[in-house]
Coordinates of C-alpha atoms in Angstrom, one line a residue:
X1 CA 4.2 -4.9 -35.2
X2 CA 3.4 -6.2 -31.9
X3 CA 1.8 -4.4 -28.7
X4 CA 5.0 -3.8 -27.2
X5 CA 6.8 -2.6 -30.4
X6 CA 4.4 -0.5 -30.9
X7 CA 4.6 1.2 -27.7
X8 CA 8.5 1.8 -27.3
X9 CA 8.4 2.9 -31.1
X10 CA 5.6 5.3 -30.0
X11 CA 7.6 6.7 -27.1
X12 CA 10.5 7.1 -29.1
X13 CA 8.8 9.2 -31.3
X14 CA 6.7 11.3 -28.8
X15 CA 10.4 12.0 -27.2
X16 CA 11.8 13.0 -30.3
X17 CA 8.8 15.3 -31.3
X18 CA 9.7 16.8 -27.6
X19 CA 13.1 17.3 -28.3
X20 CA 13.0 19.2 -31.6
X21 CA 10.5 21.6 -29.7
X22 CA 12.7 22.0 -26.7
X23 CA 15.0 25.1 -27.5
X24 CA 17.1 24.7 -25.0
X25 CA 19.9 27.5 -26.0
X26 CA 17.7 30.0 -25.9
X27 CA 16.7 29.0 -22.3
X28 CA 20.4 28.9 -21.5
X29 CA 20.5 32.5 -22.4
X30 CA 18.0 32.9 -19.4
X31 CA 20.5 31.7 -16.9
X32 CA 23.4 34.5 -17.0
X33 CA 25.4 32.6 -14.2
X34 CA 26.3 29.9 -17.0
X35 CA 28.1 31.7 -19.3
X36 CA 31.1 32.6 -16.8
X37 CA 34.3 30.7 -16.5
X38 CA 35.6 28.5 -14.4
X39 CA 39.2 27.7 -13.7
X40 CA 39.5 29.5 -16.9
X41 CA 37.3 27.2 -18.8
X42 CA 33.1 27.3 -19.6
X43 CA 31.6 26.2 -16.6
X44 CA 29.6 23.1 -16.9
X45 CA 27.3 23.0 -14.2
X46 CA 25.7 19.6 -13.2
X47 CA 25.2 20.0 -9.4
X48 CA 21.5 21.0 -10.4
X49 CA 20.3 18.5 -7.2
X50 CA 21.7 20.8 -4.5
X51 CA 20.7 24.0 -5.8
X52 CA 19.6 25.5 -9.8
X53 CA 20.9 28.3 -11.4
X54 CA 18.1 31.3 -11.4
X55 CA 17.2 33.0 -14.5
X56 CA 17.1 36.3 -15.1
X57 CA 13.4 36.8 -14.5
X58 CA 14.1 35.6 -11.1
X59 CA 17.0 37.6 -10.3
X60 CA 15.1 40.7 -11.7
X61 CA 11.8 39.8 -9.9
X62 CA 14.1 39.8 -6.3
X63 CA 15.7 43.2 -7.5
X64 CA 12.1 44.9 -8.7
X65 CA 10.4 43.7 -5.2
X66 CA 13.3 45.5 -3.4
X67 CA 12.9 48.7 -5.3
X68 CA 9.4 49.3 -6.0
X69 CA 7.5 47.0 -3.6
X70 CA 9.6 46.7 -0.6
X71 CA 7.2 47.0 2.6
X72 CA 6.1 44.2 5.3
X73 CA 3.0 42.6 4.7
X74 CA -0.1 42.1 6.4
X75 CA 0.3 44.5 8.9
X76 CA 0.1 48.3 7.1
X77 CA -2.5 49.7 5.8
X78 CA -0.7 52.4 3.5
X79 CA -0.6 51.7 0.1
X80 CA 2.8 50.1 -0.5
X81 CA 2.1 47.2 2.6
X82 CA -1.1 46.7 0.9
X83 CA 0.6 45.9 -2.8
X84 CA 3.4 43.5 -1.4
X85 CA 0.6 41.7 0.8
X86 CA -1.2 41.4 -2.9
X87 CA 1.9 40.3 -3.8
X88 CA 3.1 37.7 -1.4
X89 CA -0.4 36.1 -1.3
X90 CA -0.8 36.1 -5.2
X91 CA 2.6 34.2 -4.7
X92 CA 0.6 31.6 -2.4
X93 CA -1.9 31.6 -5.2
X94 CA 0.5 30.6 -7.5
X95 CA 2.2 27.8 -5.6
X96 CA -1.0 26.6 -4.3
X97 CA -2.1 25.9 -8.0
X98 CA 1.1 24.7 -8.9
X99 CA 0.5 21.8 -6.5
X100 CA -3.2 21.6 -6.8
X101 CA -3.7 22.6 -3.6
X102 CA -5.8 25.2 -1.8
X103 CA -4.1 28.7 -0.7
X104 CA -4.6 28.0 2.9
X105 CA -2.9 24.7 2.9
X106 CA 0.2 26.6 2.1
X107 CA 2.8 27.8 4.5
X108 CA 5.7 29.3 3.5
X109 CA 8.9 27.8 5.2
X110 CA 12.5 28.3 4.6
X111 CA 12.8 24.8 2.7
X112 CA 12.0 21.7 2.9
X113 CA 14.0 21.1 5.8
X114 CA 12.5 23.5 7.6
X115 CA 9.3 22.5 6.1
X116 CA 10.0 18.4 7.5
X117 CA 11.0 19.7 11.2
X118 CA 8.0 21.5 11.1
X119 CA 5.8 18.3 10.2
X120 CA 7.9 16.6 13.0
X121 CA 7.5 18.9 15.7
X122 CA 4.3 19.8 15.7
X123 CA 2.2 16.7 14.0
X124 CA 4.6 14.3 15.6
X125 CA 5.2 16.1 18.9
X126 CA 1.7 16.7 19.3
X127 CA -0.2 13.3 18.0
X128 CA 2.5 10.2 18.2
X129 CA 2.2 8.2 21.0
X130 CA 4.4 5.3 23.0
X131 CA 4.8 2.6 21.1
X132 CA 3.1 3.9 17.7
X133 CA 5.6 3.6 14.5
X134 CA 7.5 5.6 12.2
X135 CA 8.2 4.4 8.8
X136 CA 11.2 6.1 6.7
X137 CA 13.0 4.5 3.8
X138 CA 16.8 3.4 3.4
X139 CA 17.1 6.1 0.8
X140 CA 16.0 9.2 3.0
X141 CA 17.8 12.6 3.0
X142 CA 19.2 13.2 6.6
X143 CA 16.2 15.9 6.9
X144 CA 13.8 13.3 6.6
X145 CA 15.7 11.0 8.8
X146 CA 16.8 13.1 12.0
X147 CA 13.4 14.8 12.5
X148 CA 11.9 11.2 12.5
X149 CA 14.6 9.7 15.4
X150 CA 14.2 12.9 17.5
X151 CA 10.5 12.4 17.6
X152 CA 10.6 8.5 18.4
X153 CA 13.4 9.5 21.0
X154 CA 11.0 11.7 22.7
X155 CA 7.7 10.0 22.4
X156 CA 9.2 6.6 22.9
X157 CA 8.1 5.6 19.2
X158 CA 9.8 3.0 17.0
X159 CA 11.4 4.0 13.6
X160 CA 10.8 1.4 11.0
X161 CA 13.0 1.6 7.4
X162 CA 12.0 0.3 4.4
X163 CA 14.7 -1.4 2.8
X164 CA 16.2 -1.4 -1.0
X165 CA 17.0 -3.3 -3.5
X166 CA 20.4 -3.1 -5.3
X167 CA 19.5 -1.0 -8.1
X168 CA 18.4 2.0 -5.8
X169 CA 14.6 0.7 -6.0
X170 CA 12.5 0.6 -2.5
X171 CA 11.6 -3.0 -1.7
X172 CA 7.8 -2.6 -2.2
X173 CA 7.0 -6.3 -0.1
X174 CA 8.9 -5.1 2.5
X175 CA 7.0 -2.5 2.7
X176 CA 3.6 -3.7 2.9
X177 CA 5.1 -5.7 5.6
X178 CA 6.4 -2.8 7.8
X179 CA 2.1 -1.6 7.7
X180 CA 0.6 -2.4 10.9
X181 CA -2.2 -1.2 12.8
X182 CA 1.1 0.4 15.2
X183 CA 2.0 2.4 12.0
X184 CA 1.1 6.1 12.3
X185 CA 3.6 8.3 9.8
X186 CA 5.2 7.2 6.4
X187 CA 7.7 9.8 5.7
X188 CA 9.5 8.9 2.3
X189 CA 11.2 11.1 -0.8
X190 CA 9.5 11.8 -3.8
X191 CA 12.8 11.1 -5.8
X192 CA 16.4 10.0 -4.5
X193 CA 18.8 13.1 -4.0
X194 CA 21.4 10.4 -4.8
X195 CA 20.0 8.2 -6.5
X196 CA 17.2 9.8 -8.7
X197 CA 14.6 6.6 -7.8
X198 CA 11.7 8.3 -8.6
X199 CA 9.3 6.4 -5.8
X200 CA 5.5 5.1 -6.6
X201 CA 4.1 7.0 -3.9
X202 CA 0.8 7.5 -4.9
X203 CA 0.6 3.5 -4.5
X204 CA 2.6 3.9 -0.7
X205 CA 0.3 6.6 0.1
X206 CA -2.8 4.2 -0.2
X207 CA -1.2 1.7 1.4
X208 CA -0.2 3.7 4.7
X209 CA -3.7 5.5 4.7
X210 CA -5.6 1.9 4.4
X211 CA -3.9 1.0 8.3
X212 CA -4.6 4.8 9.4
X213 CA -1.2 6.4 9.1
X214 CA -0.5 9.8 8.1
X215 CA 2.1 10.1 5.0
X216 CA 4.7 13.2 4.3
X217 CA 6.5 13.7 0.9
X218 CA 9.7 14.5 0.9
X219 CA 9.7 16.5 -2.2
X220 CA 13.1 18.4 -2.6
X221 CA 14.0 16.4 -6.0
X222 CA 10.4 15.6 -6.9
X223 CA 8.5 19.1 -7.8
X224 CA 11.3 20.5 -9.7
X225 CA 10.9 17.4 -12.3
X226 CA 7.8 15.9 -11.8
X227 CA 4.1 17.3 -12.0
X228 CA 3.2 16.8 -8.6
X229 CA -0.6 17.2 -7.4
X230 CA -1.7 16.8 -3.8
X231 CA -5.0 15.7 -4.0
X232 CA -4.7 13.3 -6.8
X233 CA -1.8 12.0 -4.9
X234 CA -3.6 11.7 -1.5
X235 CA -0.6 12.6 0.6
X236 CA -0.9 14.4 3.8
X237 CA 2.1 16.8 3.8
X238 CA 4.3 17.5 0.8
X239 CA 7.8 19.5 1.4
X240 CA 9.8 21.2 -1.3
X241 CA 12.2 24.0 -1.4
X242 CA 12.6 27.1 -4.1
X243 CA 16.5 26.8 -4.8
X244 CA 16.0 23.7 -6.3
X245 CA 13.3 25.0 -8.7
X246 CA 15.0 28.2 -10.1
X247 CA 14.2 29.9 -7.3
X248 CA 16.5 31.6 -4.4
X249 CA 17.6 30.5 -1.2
X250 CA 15.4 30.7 1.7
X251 CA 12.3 30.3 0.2
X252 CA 10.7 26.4 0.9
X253 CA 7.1 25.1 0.8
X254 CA 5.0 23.1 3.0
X255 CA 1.2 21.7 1.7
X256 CA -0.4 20.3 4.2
X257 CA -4.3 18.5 4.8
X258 CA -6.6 21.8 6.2
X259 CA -8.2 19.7 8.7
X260 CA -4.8 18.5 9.8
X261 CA -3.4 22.1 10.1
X262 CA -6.2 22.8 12.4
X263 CA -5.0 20.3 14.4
X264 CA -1.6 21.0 14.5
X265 CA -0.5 23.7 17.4
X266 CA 2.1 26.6 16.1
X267 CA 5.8 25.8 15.4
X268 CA 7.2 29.4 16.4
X269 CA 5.5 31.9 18.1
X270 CA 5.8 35.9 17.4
X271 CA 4.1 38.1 15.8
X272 CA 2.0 37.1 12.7
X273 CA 0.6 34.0 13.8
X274 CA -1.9 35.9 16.4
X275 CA -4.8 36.4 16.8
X276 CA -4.8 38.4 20.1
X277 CA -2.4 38.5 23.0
X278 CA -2.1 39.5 26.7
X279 CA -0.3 38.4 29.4
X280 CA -2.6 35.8 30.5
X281 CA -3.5 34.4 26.9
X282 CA -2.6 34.0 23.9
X283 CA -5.4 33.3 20.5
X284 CA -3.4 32.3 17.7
X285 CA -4.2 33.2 13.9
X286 CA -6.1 30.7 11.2
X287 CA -4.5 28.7 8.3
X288 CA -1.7 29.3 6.4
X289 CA -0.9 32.3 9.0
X290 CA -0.6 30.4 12.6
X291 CA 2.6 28.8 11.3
X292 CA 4.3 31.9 9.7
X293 CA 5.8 33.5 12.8
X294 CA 7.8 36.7 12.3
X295 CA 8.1 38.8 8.7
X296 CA 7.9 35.9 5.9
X297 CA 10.4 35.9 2.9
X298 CA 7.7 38.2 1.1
X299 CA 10.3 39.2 -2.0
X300 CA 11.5 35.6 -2.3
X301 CA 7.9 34.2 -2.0
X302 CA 7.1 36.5 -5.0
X303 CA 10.7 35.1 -6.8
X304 CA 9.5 31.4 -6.0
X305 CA 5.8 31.7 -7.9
X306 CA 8.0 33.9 -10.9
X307 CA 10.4 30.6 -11.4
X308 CA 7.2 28.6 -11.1
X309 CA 5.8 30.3 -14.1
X310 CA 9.0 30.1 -16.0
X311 CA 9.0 26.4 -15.7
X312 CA 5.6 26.3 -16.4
X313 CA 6.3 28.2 -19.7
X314 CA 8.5 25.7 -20.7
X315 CA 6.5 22.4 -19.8
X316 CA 7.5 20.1 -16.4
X317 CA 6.8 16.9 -18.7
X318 CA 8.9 18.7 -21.6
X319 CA 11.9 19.4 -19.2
X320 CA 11.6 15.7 -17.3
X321 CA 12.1 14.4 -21.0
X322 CA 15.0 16.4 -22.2
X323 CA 16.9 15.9 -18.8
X324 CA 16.2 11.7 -19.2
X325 CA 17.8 12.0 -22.3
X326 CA 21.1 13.9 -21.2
X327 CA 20.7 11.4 -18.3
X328 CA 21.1 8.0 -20.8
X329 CA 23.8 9.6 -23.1
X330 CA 25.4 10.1 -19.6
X331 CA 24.9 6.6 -18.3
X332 CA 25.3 5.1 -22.3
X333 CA 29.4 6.9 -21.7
X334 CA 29.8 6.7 -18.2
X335 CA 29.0 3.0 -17.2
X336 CA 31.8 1.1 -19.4
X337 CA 34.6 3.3 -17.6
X338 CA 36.9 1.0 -16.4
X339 CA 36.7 0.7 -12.5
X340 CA 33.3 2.9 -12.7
X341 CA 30.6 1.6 -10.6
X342 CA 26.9 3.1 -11.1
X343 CA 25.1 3.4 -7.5
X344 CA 21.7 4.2 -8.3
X345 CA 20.3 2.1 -11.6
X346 CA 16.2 1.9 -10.8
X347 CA 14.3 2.3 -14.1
X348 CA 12.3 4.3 -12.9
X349 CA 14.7 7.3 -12.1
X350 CA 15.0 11.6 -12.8
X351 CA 18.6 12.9 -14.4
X352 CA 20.9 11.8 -11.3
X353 CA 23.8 10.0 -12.1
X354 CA 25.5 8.6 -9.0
X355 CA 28.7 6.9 -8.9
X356 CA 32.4 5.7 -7.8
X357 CA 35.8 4.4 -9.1
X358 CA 37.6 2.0 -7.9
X359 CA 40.1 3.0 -6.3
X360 CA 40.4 6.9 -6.3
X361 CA 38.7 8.6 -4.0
X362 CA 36.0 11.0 -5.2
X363 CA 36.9 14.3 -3.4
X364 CA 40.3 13.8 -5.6
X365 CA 38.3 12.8 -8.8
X366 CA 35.8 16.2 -8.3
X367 CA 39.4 18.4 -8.0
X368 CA 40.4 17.3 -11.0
X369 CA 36.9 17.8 -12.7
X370 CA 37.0 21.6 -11.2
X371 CA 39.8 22.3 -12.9
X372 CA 37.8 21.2 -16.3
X373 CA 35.3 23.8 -15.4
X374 CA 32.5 21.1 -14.9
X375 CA 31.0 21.2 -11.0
X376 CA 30.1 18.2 -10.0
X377 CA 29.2 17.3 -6.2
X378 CA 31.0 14.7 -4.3
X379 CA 30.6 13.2 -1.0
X380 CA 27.5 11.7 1.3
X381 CA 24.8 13.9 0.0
X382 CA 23.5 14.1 3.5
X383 CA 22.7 10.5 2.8
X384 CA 25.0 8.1 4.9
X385 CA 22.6 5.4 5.8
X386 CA 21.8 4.9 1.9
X387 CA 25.6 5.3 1.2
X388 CA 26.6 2.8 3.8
X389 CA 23.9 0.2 2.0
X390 CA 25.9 0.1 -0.9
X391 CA 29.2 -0.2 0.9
X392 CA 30.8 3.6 -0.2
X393 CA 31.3 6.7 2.2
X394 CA 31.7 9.2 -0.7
X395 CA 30.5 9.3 -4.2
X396 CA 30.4 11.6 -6.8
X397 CA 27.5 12.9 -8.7
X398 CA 26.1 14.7 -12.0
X399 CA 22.8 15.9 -12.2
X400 CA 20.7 17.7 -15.0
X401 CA 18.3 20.1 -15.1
X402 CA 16.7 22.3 -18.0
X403 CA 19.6 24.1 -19.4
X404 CA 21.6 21.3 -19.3
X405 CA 22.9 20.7 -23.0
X406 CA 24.3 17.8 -24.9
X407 CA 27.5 19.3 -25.2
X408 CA 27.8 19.4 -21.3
X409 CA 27.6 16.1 -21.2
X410 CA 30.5 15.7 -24.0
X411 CA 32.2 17.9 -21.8
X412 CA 31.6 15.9 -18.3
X413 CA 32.8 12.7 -20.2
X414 CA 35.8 13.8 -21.6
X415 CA 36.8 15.7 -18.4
X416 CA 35.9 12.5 -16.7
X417 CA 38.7 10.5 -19.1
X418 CA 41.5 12.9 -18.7
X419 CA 40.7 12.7 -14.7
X420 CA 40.8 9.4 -14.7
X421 CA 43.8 9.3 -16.7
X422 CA 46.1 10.6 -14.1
X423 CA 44.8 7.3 -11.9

């Protein structure tokens, strides 16, 4: 047995050794949301990139936070302020670790929209100068995109994109050849919202710092699937939200650098981020705190670092593995549909699967799904430019996440024949 035998024979084992220790039924019976009906049929649910299901722990941590915890934080004294300050900054505690980051370099945001604007308005309002460049990728989510333009609009900055190959893959030469001593932010995703290209950015991250720029991680579809730590990974900023980590809505993360945080002036101003005011100054507060303006989400802070620890429980590297393999029994059915086109086929990729048929239009396709109970999302995935690089306005897209069973993907593929049938 050769080297290379050897190896693949070795992975395939490992993955099967993870997949007859992955009960996933019994984590389904977490989620309550997917045992309901829809259209009168068992939902399917494979729209796990735009937002998860929550399990129960989640939903119950929200509802015991609202009934026996429920006072604002950092500002009371009594008793019941003082257990959801423990409770909010325990939360902190947990995402910081989570990350392998340090408590302070975490500010609680909204999502990672919120979390990129903030990144763009202060960092790139405050430091970015005439004539310095911006580098984003072909592949970018609009919130890493519009952020970017706004600020090179207003400090007269150049945005530079990093092109792709046609299997979804950044073009690493052209890349290296965007670096110059001009470049001063690399802003890129951890993994394609569309198409699941999971990016080497530990290797982009050296390369931007070796010509003094400043990266941030766009990680919306990267910390829910991959174990993602900060340091190790050298990046500047990292953004992620809750929702699509079995977490609510309205809950996002940003890690950033201390010594960059420092730096940075406030993004809102209110109470909170103080220090002292009067009506000739202002102090503002230290780290995380001086970008937390107003009362911060401190029940759905606590919900975020309780779906943390359920995915934890269960193993990121166990769950990546189980949702690769519903991905290639996916792609094994899918791809030799006639008039089915794959966008998205990097080898290197999470459980997205991205794609089109000639000639019917995918909102129409994703109807006719609905009425099969599977949910699938259709459309430009707040991706347009990465669309209009492979020459489609709308596509349509499954994608997995830890609950996800084989027989949904049965499902999704027979639903997908009798759709296409009426074409």
């Amino acid at each position: 047995m050769n080297r290379a035998t050897f190896v693949v024979d070795f992975r395939c084992k490992a993955m099967e050794q993870i997949k007859s220790r992955y009960d996933v039924e019994s984590y389904r019976k977490d989620f309550p949301l997917l045992h309901t009906e829809m259209n009168g049929k068992p939902l399917v649910y494979l729209d796990n990139a735009a937002t998860t299901q929550k399990p129960q722990v989640v939903i119950d941590s929200i509802v015991e936070a609202y009934t026996t915890c429920n006072a604002n934080v950092h500002r009371g004294v009594y008793r019941l302020s003082r257990e959801a300050t423990e409770r909010h900054e325990a939360a902190r505690a947990t995402v910081a670790k989570f990350i392998g980051a340090d408590s302070r370099e975490i500010l609680f945001t909204r999502g990672t929209t919120e979390s990129l604007n903030l990144v763009a308005s202060t960092y790139g309002m405050e430091f970015l100068q005439p004539r310095d460049e911006i580098i984003v990728s072909t592949m970018e989510h609009h919130s890493n995109i519009v952020p970017w333009q706004q600020v090179a609009l207003r400090r007269g900055c150049t945005l530079r994109v990093i092109p792709i190959h046609d299997d979804g893959s950044l073009d690493q030469e052209a890349y290296r050849s965007l670096l110059t001593e001009r470049t001063r932010l690399v802003s890129i995703a951890h993994v394609s919202n569309v198409l699941g290209t999971i990016n080497p950015i530990r290797e982009m991250i050296a390369e931007a710092h070796a010509v003094g720029a400043v990266v941030v991680i766009d990680g919306a579809q990267g910390a829910a699937h991959e174990v993602v730590d900060v340091k190790e990974l050298d990046c500047d900023f990292y953004a992620f939200s809750g929702h699509k980590l079995y977490a609510p809505t309205g809950i996002g993360v940003l890690y950033g650098k201390a010594e960059l945080l420092e730096k940075m002036p406030p993004y809102q101003f209110g109470g909170e981020m103080i220090e002292k005011v009067t009506f000739e100054q202002t102090t503002f507060n230290t780290i995380p705190y001086k970008f937390e303006a107003g009362t911060p989400n401190f029940v759905g802070s606590v919900a975020l670092a309780k779906a943390i620890e359920y995915v934890q429980g269960i193993g990121l590297e166990a769950i990546g593995a189980h949702e690769k393999h519903l991905l290639r029994m996916a792609v094994d059915e899918v791809a030799p549909l006639k008039g089915v086109r794959l966008i998205g086929t990097a080898p290197n990729k999470e459980a997205v699967l991205t794609f089109v048929v000639d000639g019917v239009h995918p909102y129409d396709l994703v109807l006719l799904m609905d009425q099969q109970g599977i949910a699938l999302r259709s459309g430009h995935h707040c991706a347009e430019p990465l669309l209009d690089r492979f020459g489609v306005t709308s596509t349509l897209r499954a994608s997995f996440a830890l609950y996800n069973t084989e027989a949904d993907v049965h499902a999704f593929v027979a639903a997908l024949r009798r759709a296409l049938s009426f074409f």
